[in-house]
mmCIF file of C-alpha atoms in Angstrom:
data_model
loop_
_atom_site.group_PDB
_atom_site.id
_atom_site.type_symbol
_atom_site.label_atom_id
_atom_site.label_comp_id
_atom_site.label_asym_id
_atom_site.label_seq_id
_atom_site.Cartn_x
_atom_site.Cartn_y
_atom_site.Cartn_z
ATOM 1 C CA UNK A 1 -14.322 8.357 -13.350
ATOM 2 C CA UNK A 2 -11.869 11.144 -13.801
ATOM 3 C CA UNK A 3 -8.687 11.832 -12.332
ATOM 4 C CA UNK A 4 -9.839 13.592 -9.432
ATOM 5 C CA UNK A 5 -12.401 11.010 -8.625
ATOM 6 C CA UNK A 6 -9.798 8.433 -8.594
ATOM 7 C CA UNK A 7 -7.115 10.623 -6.846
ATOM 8 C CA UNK A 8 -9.648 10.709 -3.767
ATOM 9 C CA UNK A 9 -10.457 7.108 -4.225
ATOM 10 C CA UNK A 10 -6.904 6.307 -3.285
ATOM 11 C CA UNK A 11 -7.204 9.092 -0.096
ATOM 12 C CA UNK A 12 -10.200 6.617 0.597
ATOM 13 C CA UNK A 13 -7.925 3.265 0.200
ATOM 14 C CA UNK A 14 -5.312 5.122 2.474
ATOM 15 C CA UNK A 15 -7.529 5.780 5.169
ATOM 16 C CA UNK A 16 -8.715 2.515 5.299
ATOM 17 C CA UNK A 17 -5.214 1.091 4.960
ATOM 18 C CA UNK A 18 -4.339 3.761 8.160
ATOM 19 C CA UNK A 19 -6.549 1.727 10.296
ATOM 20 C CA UNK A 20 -4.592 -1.475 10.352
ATOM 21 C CA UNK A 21 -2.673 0.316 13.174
ATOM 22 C CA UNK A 22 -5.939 -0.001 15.421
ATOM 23 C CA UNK A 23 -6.170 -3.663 14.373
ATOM 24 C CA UNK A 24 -3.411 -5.394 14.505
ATOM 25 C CA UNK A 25 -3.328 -4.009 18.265
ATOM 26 C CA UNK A 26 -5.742 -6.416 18.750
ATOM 27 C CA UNK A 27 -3.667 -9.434 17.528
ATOM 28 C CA UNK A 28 -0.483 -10.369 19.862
ATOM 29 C CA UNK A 29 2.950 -9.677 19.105
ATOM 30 C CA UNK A 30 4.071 -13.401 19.023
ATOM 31 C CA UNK A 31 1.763 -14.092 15.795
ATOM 32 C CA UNK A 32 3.684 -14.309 12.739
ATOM 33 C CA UNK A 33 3.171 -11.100 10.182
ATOM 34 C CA UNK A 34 2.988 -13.751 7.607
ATOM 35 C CA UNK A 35 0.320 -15.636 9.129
ATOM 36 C CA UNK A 36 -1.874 -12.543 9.102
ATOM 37 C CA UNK A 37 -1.020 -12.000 5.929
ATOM 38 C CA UNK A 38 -1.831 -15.429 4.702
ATOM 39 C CA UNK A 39 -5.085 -15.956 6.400
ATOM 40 C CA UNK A 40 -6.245 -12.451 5.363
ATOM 41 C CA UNK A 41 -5.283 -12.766 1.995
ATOM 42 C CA UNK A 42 -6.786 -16.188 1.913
ATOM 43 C CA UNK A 43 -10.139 -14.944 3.397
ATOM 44 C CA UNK A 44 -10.350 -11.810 0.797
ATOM 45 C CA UNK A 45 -10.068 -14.396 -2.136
ATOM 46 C CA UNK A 46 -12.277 -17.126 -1.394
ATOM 47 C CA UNK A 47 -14.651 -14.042 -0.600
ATOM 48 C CA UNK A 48 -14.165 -11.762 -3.983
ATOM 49 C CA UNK A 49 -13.692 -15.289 -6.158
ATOM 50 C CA UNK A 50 -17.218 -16.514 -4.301
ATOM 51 C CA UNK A 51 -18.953 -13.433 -4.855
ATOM 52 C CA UNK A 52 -17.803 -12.442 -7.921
ATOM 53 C CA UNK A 53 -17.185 -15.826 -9.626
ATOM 54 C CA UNK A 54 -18.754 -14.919 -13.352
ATOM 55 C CA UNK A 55 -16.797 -11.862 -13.424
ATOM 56 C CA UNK A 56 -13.489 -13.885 -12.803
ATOM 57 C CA UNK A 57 -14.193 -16.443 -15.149
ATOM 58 C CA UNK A 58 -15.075 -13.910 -18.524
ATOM 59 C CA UNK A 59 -11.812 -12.089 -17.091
ATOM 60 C CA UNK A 60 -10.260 -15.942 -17.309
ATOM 61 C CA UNK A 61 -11.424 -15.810 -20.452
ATOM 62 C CA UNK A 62 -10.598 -12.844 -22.282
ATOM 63 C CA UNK A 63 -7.179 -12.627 -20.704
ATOM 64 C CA UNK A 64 -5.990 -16.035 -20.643
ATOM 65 C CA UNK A 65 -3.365 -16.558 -18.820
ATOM 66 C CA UNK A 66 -1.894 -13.304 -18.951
ATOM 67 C CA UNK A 67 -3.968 -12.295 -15.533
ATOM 68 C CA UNK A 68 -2.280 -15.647 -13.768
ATOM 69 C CA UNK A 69 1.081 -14.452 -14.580
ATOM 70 C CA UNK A 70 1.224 -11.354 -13.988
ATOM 71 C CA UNK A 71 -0.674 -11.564 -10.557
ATOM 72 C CA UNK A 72 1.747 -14.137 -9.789
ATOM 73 C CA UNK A 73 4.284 -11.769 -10.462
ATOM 74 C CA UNK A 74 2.566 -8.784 -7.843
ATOM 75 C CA UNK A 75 2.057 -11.600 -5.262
ATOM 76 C CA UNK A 76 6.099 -12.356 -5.276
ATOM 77 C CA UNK A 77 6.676 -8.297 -5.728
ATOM 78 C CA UNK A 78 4.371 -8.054 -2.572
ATOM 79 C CA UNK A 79 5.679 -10.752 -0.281
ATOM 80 C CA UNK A 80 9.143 -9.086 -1.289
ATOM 81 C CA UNK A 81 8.630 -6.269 -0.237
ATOM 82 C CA UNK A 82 7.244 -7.062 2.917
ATOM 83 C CA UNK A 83 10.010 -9.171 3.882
ATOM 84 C CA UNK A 84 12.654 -6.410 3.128
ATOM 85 C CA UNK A 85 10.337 -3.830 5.439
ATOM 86 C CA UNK A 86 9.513 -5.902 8.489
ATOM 87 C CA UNK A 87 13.278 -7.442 8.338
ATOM 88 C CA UNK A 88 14.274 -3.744 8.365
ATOM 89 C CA UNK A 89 12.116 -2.969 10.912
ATOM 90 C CA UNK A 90 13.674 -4.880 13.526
ATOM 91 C CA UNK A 91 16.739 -1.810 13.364
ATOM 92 C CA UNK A 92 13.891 0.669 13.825
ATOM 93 C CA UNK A 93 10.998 2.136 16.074
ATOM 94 C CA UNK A 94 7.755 1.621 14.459
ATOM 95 C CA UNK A 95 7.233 5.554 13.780
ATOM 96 C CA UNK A 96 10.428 5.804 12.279
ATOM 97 C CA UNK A 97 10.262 2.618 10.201
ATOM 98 C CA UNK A 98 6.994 3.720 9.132
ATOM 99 C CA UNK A 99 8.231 7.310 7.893
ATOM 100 C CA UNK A 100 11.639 5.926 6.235
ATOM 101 C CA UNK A 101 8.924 3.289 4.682
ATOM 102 C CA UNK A 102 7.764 6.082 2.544
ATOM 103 C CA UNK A 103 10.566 7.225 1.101
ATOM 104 C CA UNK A 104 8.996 4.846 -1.889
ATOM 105 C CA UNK A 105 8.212 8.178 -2.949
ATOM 106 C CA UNK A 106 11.569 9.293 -3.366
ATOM 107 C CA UNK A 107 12.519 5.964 -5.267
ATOM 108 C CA UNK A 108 8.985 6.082 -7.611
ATOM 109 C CA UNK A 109 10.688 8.579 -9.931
ATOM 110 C CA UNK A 110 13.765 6.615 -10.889
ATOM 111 C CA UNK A 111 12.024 3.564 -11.033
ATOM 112 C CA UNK A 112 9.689 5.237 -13.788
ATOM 113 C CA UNK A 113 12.498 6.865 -15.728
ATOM 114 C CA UNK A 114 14.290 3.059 -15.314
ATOM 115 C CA UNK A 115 10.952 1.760 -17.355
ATOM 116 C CA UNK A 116 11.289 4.388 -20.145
ATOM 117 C CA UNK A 117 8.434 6.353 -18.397
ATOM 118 C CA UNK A 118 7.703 9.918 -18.447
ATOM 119 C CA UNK A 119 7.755 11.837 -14.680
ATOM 120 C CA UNK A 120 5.740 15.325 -14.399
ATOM 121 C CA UNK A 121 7.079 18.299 -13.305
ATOM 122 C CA UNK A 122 4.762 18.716 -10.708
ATOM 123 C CA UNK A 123 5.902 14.840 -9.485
ATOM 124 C CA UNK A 124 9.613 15.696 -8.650
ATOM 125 C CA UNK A 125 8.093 19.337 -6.265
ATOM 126 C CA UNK A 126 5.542 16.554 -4.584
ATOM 127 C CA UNK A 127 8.379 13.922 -3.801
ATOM 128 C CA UNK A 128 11.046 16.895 -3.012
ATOM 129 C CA UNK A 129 8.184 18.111 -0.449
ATOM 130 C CA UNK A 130 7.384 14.942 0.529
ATOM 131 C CA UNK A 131 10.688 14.145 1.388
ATOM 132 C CA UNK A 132 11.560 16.420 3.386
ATOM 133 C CA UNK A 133 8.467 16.260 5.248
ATOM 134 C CA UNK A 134 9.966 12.508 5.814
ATOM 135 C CA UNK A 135 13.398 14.226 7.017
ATOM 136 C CA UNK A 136 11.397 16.732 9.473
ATOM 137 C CA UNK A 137 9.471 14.045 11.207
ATOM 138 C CA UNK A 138 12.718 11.780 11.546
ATOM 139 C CA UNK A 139 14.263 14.753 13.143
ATOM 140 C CA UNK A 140 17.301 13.927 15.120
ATOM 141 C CA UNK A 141 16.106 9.986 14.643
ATOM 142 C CA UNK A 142 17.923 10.113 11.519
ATOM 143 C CA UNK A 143 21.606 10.265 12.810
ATOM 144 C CA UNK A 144 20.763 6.902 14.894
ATOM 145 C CA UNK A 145 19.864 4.663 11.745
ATOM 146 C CA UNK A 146 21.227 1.734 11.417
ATOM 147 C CA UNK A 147 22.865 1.781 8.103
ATOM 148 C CA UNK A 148 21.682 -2.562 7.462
ATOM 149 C CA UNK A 149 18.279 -1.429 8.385
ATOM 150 C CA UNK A 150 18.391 1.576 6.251
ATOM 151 C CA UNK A 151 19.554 -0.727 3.718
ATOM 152 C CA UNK A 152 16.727 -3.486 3.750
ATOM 153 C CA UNK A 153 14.134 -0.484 3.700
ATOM 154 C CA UNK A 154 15.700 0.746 0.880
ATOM 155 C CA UNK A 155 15.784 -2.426 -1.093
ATOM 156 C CA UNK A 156 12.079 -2.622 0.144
ATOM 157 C CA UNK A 157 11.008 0.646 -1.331
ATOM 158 C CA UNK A 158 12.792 0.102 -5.123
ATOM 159 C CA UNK A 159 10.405 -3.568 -5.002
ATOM 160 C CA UNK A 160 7.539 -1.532 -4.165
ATOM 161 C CA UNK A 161 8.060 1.211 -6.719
ATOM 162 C CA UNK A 162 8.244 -1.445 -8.928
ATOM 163 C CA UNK A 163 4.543 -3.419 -7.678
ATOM 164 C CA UNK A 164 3.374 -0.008 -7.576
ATOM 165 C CA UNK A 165 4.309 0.879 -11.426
ATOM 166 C CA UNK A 166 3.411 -2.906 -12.442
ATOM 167 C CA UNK A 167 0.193 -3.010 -10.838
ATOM 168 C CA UNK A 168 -0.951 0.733 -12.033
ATOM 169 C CA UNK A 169 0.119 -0.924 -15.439
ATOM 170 C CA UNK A 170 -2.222 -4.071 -15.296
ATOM 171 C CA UNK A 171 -4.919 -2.476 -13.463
ATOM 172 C CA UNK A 172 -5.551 -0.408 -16.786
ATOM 173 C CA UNK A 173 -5.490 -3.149 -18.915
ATOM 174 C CA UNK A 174 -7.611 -6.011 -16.476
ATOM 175 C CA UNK A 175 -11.001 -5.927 -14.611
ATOM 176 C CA UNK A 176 -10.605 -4.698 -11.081
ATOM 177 C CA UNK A 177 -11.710 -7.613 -9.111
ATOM 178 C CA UNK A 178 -9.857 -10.401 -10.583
ATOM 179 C CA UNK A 179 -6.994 -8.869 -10.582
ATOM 180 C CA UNK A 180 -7.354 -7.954 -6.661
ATOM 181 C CA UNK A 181 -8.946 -11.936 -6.204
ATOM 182 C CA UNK A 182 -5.657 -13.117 -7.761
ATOM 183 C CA UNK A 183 -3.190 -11.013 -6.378
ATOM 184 C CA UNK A 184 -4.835 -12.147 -2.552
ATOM 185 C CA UNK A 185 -4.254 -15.960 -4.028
ATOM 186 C CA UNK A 186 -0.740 -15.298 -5.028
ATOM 187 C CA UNK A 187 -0.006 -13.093 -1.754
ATOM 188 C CA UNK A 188 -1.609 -16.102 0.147
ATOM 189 C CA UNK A 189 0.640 -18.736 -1.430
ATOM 190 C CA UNK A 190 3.991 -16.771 -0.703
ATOM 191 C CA UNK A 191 3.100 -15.840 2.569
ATOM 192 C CA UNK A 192 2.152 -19.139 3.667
ATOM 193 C CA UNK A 193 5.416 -20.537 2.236
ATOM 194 C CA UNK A 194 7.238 -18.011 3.935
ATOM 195 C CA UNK A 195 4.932 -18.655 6.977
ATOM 196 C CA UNK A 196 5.771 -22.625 6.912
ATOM 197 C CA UNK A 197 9.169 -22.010 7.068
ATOM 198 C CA UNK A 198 9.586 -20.038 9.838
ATOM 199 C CA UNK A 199 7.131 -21.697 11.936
ATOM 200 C CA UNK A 200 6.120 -25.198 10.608
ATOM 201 C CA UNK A 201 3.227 -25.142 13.599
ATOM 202 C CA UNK A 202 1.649 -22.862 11.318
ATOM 203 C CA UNK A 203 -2.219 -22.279 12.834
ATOM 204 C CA UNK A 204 -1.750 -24.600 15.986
ATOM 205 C CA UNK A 205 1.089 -21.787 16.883
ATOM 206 C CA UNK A 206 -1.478 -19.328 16.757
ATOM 207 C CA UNK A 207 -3.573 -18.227 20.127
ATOM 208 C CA UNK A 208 -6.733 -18.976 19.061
ATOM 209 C CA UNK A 209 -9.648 -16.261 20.197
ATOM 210 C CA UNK A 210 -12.426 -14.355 19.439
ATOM 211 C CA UNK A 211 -10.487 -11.443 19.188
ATOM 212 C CA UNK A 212 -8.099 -12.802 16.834
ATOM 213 C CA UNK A 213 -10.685 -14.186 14.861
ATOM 214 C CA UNK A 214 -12.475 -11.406 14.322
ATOM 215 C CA UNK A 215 -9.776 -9.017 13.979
ATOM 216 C CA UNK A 216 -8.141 -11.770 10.854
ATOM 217 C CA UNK A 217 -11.656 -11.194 9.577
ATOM 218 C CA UNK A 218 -12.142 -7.525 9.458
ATOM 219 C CA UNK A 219 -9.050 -7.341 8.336
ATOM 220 C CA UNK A 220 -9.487 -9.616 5.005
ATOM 221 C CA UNK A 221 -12.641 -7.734 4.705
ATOM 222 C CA UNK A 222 -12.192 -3.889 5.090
ATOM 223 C CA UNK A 223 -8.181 -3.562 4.482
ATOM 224 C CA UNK A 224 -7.691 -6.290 1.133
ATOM 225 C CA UNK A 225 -11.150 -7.435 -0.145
ATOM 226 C CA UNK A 226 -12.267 -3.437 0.036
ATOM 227 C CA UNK A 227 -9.475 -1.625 -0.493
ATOM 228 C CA UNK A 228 -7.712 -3.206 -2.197
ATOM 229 C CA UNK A 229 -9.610 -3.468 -5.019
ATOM 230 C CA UNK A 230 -10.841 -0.245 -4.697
ATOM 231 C CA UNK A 231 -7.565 0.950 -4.973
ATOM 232 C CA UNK A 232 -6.969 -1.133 -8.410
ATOM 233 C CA UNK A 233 -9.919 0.581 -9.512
ATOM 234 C CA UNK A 234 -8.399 4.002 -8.940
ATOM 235 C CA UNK A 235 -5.636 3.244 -10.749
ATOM 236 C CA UNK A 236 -7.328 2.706 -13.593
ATOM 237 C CA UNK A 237 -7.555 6.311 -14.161
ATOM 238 C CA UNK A 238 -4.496 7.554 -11.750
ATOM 239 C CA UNK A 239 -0.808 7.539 -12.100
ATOM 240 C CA UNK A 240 2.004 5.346 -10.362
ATOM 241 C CA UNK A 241 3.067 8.619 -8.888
ATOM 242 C CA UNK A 242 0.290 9.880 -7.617
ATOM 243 C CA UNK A 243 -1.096 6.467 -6.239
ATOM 244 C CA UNK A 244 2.522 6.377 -4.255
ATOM 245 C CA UNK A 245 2.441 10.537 -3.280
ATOM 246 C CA UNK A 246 -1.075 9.831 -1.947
ATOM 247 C CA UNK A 247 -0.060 6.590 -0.126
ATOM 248 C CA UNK A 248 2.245 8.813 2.248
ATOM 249 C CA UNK A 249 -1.093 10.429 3.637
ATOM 250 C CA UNK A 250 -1.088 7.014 5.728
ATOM 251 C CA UNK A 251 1.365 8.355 8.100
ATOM 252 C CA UNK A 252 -0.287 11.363 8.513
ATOM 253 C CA UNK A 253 -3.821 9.658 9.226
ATOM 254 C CA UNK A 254 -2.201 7.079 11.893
ATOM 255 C CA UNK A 255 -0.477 10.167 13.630
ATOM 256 C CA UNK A 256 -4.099 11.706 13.940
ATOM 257 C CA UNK A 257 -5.487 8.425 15.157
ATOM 258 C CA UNK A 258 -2.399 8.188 17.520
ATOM 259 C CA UNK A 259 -4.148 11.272 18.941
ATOM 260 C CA UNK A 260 -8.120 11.384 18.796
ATOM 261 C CA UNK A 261 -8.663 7.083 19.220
ATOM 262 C CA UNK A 262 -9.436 5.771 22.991
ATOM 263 C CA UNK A 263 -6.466 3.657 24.322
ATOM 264 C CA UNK A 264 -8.599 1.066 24.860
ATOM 265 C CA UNK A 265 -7.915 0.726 20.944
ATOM 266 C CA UNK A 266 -4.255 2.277 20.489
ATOM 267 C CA UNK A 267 -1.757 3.247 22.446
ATOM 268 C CA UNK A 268 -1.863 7.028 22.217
ATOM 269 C CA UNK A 269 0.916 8.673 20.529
ATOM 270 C CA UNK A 270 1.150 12.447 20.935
ATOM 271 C CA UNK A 271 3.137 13.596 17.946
ATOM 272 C CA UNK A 272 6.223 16.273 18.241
ATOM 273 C CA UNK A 273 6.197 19.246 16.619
ATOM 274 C CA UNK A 274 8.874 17.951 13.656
ATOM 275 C CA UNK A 275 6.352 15.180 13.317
ATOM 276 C CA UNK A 276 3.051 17.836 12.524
ATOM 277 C CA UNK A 277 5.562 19.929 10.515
ATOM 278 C CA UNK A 278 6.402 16.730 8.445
ATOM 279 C CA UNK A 279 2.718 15.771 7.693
ATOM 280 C CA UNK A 280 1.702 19.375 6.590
ATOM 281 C CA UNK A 281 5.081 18.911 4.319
ATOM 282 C CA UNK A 282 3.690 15.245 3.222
ATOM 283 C CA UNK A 283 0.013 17.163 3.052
ATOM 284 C CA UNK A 284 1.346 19.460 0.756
ATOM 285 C CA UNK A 285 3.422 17.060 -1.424
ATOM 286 C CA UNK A 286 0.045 15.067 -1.921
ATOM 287 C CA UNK A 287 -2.497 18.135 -2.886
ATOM 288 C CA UNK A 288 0.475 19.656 -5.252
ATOM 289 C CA UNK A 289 0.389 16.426 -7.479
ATOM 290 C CA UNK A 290 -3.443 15.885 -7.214
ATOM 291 C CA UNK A 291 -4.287 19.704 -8.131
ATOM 292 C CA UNK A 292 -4.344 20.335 -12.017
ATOM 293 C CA UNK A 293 -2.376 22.718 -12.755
ATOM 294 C CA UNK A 294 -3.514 24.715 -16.106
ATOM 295 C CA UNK A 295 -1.115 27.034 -17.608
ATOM 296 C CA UNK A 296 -2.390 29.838 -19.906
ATOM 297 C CA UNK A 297 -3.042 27.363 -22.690
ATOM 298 C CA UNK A 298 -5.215 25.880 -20.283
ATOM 299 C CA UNK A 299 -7.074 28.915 -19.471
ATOM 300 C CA UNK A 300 -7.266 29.903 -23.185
ATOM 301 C CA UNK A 301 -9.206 26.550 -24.082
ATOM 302 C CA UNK A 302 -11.419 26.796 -21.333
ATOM 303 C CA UNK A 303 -11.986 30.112 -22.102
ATOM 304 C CA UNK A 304 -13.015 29.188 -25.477
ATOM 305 C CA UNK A 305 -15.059 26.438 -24.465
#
């Protein structure tokens, strides 16, 4: 797999990740985040560590416990940031959370200079893009921010730069699907710590039904046991900051289901015109750092080739 490939792998996670919109809608409000979270998580483990079980145990055993650690460390990472976001959201609309979310773009680059890592050119025109894109679709949303709010999503977005960096690091050094099977256990465990706290009735506060069920299910499935590990995979060959550029394209995919999905399914969301100006920014931002740019050196060794 080259670059490319694994660039539109991640447009592939990201899409599947934009769906979530469509079903948590069928879950009710009054159900704990972290109870979806655990159960999903807990679902997409016991399904990659049952399918995949001799793959997990050589990975066991060429890595030690390296893998265990440092999983453990993406699951806290994970549950972190997650708190800090849906804590911040609570100042917020979800369209607006959702865009100043993504401003883990604008934090990726001085997160990677903070780890002694190089940023390309071509990285700080995608995130300036990017970002204003962000700014455009706020729109007059922006002066109304509640500076706590604004301050828990920022403290969200550094932790996630940081998974994101971490977890681009490992996945180049570990086998995809243990490191996605053990990052679901970790992610499991905090969430269902964090989940017990909050509400010790744990699954006898949640309203049981086949819609639930299967929603918990699909979503272990499609959005963490698939995904997931296909983006791991991806990043194999990708870079922190293009895994994090291309992550913004989630927006722009729930705006268009917003539109073209039944609302049977989702409430429909007709976007403004600062809204479509901000994805084609956040479009833009995403093909700029995907595209290879080859300077005449470039051309010169293709030429000779």
């Amino acid at each position: 797999m080259n670059r490319l490939q694994a660039n539109i792998c991640l447009i592939c996670v990201t899409l599947c990740w934009s769906t979530e919109v469509v079903i948590f809608a069928c879950i009710p409000n009054n159900v704990l985040p972290f109870a979806t979270t655990f159960i999903c998580n807990a679902i997409a483990s016991v399904v990659l560590l049952a399918c995949f079980f001799k793959r997990i145990k050589n990975e066991i055993t060429k890595s030690g416990k390296k893998i265990i650690l440092r999983c453990m460390l993406l699951g806290a990472l994970n549950c972190g940031y997650n708190v800090l976001y849906l804590y911040g959201l609570n100042f917020f609309d979800v369209s607006t959370g959702a865009f100043t979310f993504s401003m883990t773009v604008v934090v990726l680059p001085v997160v990677l200079i903070t780890l002694r890592k190089s940023v390309n050119p071509k990285t700080w025109v995608s995130v300036v893009l990017v970002l204003a894109g962000i700014s455009c679709a706020l729109g007059g949303s922006i002066k109304s921010i509640h500076p706590v709010g604004l301050l828990l999503m920022f403290l969200g977005c550094i932790v996630r730069a940081v998974f994101i960096v971490k977890l681009n690091d490992f996945a180049k050094e570990h086998d995809s699907i243990p490191l996605s099977a053990f990052v679901s256990v970790f992610v499991a465990v905090f969430s269902f710590i964090i989940w017990f706290v909050l509400q010790p009735e744990t699954f006898s506060a949640i309203p049981w039904s086949r819609t639930i069920v299967a929603s918990l299910f699909i979503h272990a499935y499609f959005i963490i046991a698939f995904a997931q590990t296909l983006n791991i995979f991806a990043q194999k060959r990708a870079t922190a900051a293009e895994a994090t550029i291309i992550y913004t394209l989630e927006i722009v995919f729930s705006l268009v289901w917003g539109v073209v999905l039944p609302e049977t399914l989702i409430d429909r969301a007709i976007p403004t015109p600062f809204q479509i100006a901000g994805a084609v920014l956040i479009v833009l931002g995403s093909i700029i750092e995907i595209v290879e740019f080859k300077g005449k050196r470039g051309i010169k060794n293709a030429e000779k080739s």
